[in-house]
CSV table of C-alpha atoms and ligand atoms in Angstrom, one decimal:
chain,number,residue,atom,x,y,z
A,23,UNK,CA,-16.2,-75.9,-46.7
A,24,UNK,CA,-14.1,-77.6,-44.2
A,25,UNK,CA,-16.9,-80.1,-43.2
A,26,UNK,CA,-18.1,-77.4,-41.2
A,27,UNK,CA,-21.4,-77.0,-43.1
A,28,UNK,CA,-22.1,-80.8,-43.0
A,29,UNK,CA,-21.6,-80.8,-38.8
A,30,UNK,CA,-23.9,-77.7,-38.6
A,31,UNK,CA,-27.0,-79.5,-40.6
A,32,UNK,CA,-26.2,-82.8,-38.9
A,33,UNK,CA,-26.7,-80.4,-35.5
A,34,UNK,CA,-29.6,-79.4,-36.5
A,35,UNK,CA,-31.2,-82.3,-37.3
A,36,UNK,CA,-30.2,-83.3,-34.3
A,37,UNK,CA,-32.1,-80.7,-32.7
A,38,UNK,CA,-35.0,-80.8,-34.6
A,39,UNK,CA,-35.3,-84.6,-34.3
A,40,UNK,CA,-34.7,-84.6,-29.8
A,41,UNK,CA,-37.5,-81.6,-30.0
A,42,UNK,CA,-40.3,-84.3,-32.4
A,43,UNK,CA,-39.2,-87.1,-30.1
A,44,UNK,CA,-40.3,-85.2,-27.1
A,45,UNK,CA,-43.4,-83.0,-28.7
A,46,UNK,CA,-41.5,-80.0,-28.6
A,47,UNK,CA,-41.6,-77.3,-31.3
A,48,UNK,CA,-38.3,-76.7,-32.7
A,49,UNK,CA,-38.7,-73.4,-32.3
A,50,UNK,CA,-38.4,-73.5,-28.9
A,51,UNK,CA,-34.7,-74.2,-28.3
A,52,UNK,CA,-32.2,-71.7,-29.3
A,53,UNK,CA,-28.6,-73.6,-30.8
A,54,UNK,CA,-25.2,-71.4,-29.3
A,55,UNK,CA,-22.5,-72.4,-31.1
A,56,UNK,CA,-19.4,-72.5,-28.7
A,57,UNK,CA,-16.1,-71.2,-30.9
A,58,UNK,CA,-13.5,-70.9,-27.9
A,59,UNK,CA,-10.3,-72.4,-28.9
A,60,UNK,CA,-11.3,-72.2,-32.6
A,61,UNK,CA,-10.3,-69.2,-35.1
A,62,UNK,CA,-12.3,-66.5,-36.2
A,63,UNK,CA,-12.4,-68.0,-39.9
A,64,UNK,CA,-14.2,-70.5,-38.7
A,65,UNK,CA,-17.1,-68.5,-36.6
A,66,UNK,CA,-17.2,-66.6,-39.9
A,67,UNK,CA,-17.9,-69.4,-42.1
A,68,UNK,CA,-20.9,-70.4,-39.3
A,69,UNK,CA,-21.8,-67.1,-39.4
A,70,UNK,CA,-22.1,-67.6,-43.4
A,71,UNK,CA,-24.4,-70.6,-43.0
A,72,UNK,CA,-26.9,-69.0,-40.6
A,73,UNK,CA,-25.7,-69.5,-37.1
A,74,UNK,CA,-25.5,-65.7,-35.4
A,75,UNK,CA,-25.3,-66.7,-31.8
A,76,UNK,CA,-21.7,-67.8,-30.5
A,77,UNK,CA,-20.5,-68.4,-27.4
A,78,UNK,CA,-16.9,-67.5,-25.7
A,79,UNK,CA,-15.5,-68.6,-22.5
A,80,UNK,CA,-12.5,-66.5,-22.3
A,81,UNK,CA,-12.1,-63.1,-22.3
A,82,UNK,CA,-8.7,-62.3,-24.4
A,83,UNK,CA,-9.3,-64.9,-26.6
A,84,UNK,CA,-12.9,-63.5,-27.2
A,85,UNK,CA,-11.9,-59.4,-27.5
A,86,UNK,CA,-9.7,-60.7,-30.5
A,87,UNK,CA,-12.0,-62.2,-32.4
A,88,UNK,CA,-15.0,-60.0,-31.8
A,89,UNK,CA,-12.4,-57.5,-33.3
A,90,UNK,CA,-11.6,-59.8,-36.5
A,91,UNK,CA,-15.5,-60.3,-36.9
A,92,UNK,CA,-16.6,-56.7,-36.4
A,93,UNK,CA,-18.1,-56.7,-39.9
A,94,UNK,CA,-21.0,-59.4,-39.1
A,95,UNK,CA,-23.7,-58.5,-36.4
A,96,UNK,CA,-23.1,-61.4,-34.2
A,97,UNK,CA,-24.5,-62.4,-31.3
A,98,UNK,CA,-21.9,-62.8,-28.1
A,99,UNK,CA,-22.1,-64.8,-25.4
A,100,UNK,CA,-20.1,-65.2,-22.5
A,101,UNK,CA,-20.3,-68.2,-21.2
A,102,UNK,CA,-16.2,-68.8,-18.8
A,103,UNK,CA,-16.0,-67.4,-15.3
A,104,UNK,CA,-16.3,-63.9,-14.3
A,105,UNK,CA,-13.4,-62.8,-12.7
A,106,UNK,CA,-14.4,-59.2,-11.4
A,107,UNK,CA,-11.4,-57.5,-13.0
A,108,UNK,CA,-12.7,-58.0,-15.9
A,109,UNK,CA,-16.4,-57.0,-16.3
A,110,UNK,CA,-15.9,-53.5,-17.5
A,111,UNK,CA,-14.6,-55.1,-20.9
A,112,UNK,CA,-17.6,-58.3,-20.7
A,113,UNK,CA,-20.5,-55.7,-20.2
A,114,UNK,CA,-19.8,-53.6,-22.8
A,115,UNK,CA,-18.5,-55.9,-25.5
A,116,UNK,CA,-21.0,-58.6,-24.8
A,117,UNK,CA,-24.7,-59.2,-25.4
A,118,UNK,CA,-25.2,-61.9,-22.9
A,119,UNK,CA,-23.7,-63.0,-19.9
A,120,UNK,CA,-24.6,-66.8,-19.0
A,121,UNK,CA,-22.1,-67.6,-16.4
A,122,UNK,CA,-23.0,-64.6,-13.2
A,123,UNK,CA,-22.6,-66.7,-10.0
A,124,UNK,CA,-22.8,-63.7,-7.2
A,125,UNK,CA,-23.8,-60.3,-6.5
A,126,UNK,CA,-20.8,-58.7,-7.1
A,127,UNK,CA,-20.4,-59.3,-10.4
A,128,UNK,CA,-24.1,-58.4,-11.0
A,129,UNK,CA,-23.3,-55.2,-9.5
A,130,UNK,CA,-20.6,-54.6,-11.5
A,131,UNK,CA,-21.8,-55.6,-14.8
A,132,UNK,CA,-24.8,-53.6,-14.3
A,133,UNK,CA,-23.2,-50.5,-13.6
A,134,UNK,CA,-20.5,-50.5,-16.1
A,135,UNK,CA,-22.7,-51.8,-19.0
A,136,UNK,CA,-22.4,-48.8,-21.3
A,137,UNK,CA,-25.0,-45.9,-20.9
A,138,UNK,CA,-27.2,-46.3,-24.5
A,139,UNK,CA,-26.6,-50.0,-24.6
A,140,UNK,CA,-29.8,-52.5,-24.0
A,141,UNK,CA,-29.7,-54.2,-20.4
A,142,UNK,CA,-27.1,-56.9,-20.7
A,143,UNK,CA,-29.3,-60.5,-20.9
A,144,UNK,CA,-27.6,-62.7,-18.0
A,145,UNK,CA,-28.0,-66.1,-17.1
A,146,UNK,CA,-27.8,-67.6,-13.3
A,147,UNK,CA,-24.9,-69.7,-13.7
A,148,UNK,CA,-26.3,-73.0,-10.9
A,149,UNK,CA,-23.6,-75.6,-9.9
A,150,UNK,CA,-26.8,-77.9,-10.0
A,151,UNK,CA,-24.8,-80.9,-8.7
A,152,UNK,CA,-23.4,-79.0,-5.7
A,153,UNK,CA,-19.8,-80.1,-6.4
A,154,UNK,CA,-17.3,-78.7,-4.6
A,155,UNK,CA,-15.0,-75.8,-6.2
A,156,UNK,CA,-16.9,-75.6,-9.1
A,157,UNK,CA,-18.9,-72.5,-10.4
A,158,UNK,CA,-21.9,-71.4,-10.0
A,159,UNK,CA,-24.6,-70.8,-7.4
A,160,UNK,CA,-25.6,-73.1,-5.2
A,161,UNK,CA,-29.4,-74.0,-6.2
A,162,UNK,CA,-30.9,-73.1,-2.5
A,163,UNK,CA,-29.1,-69.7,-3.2
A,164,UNK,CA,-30.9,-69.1,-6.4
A,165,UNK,CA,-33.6,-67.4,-5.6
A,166,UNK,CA,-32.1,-64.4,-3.5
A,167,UNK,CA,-29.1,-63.6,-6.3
A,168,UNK,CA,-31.8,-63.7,-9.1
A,169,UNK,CA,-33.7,-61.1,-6.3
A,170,UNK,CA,-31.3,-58.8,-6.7
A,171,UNK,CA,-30.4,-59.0,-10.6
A,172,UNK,CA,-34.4,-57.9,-10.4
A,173,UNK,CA,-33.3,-54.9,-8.5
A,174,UNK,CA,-30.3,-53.6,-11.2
A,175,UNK,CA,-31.1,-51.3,-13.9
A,176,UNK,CA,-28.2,-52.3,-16.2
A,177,UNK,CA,-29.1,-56.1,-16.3
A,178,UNK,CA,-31.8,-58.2,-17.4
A,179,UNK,CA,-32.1,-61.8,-16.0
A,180,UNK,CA,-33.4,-64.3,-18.5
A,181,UNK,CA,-32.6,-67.6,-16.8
A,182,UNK,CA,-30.7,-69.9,-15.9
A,183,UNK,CA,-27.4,-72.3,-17.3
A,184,UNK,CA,-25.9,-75.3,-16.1
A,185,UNK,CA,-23.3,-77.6,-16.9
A,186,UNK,CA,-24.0,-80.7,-14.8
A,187,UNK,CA,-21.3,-83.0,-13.3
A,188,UNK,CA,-19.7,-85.0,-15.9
A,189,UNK,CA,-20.9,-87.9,-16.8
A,190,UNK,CA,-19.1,-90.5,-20.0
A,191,UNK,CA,-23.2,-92.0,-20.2
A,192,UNK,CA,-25.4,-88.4,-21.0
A,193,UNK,CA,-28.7,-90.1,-19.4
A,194,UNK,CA,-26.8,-90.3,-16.1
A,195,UNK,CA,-27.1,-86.0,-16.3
A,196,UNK,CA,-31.1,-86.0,-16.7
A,197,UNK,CA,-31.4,-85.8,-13.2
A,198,UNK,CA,-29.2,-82.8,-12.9
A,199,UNK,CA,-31.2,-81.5,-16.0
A,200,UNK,CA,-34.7,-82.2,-14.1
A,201,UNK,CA,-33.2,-80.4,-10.9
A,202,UNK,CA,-32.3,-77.5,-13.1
A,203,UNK,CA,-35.8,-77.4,-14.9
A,204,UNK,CA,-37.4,-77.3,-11.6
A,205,UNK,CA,-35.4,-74.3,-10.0
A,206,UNK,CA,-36.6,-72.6,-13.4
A,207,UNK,CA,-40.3,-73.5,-13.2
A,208,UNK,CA,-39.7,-72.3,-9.3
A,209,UNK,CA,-38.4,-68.7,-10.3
A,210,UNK,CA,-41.1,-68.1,-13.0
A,211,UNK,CA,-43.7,-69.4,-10.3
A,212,UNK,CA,-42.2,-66.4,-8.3
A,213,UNK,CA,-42.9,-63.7,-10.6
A,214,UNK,CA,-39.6,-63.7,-12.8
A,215,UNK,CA,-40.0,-63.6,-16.2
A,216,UNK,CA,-37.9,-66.1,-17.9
A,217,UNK,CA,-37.3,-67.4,-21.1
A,218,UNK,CA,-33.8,-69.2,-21.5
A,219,UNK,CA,-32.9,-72.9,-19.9
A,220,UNK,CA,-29.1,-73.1,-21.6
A,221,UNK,CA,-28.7,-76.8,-20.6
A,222,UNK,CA,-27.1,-79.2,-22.8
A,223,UNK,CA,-23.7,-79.6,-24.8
A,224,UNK,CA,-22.5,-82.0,-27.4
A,225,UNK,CA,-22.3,-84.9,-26.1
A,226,UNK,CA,-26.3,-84.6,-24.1
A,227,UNK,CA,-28.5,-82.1,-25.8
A,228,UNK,CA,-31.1,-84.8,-26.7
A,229,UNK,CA,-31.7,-85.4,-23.0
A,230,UNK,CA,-31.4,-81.4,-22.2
A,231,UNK,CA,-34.1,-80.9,-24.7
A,232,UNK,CA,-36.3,-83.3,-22.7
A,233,UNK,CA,-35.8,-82.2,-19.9
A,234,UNK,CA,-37.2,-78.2,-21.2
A,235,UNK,CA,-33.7,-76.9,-22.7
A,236,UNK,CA,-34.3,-73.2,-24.5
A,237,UNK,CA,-30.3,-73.4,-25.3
A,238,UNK,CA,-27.9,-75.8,-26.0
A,239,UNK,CA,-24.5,-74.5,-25.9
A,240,UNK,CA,-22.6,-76.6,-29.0
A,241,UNK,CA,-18.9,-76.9,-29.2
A,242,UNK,CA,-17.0,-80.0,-30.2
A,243,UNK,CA,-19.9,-81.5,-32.7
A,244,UNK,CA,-19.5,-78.2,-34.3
A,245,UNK,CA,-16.0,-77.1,-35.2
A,246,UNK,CA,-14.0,-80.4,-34.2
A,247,UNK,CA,-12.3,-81.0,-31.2
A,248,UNK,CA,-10.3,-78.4,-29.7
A,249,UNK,CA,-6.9,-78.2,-29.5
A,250,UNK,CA,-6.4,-78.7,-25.7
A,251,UNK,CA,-8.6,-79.6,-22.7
A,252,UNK,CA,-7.6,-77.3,-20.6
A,253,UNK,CA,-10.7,-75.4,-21.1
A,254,UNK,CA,-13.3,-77.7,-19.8
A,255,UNK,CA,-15.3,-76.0,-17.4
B,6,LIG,C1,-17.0,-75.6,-23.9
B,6,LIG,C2,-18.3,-75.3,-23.4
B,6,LIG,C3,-19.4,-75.9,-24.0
B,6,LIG,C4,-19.4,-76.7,-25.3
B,6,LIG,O1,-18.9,-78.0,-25.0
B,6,LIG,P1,-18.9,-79.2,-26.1
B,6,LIG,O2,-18.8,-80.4,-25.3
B,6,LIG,O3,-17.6,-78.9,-26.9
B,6,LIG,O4,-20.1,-79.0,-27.0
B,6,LIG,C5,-20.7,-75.6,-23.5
B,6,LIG,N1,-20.8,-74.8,-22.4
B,6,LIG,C6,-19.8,-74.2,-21.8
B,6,LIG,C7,-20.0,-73.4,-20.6
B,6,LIG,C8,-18.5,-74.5,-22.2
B,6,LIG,O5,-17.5,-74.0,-21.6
């Protein structure tokens, strides 16, 4: 089995073993296994070991696979930016939506989510560190674009995601992590009900997960290193 099987229990044990080190129950944080840049054979022998979530940042590259897997009740996420062209095809071919950033694309993913579907799930997507030209919502503006995913019939907002300024030493990103676990204790002090912290990636889902991750979003320690860099975020 590729190896495959032996990086998905030595993931898990990873998980399991940053939740005991930090009293959490494993229960708790949901693994999304991130197959962009990696063939649908591969999701499918995931898929074959347990692991129904997976996570896409690219549209194209997603629609064909989702088409080659249509036989397995999988779990899609869209995780890559939204450009507002294409959010007819995300909404209805999608169950979650992790990387909204403004009101426009709530808008439009709410009203073209197909009529019979469940409300889409979406994440905030928060540039936590405030860099420039990078996605997401700024963290003061938070607040007001999760105020009006409350407002939208076709949407339901289940948190936030994050993926924190790069850093080659992971504990250098628990600040960014505590930032992000605070604007998330803040909304659900304001009424919203939330449930999903996606923070964390290969390289620092130990600190994520103590820090209050729901969701680490796993790639590379997965399926390999991917062919190209071009798609880091
Ligand atoms: C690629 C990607 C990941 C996975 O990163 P790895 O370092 O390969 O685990 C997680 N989240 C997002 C948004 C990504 O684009």
């Amino acid at each position: 089995m590729n190896g495959i099987s032996g990086r998905l229990s030595k993931v898990r044990s990873r998980l399991r073993a940053a939740c005991e080190s930090s009293g959490r129950d494993p229960e708790e944080v949901t693994l999304l296994a991130v197959s962009k840049m990696h063939p649908a054979a591969s999701v499918r022998s995931l898929f074959e070991l347990g692991q129904e979530k997976f996570g896409e940042n690219r549209l194209q590259e997603a629609l064909v696979k989702q088409d080659e897997l249509d036989d397995l009740p999988i779990e899609w996420h869209f995780i890559g930016p939204v450009q507002s062209n294409k959010t007819r095809d995300i909404a209805a071919r999608f169950d979650w939506v992790q990387s909204v950033d403004r009101n426009k694309v709530l808008q439009r993913l709410s009203s073209q989510r197909p009529p019979g579907f469940p409300a889409l799930n979406i994440c905030l997507q928060v540039n936590i560190d405030s860099e420039p030209q990078k996605a997401g919502v700024l963290p003061h503006a938070a607040m007001a674009l999760a105020e009006q995913a409350r407002a939208l019939p076709g949407v339901r907002l289940r948190g936030l995601m994050s993926i924190p300024r790069f850093e080659p030493d992971p504990e250098r990103s628990r600040a960014s992590f505590v930032r992000l676990s605070a604007l998330f204790q803040q909304l659900c002090a304001a009424g919203f009900e939330l449930d999903t912290l996606s923070m964390g990636m290969s390289a620092d889902l130990e600190v994520a997960i103590s820090e209050g991750s729901t969701m680490v979003r796993v790639g590379t320690d997965l399926l390999g290193q991917r062919p190209s860099k071009s798609d880091t975020p």
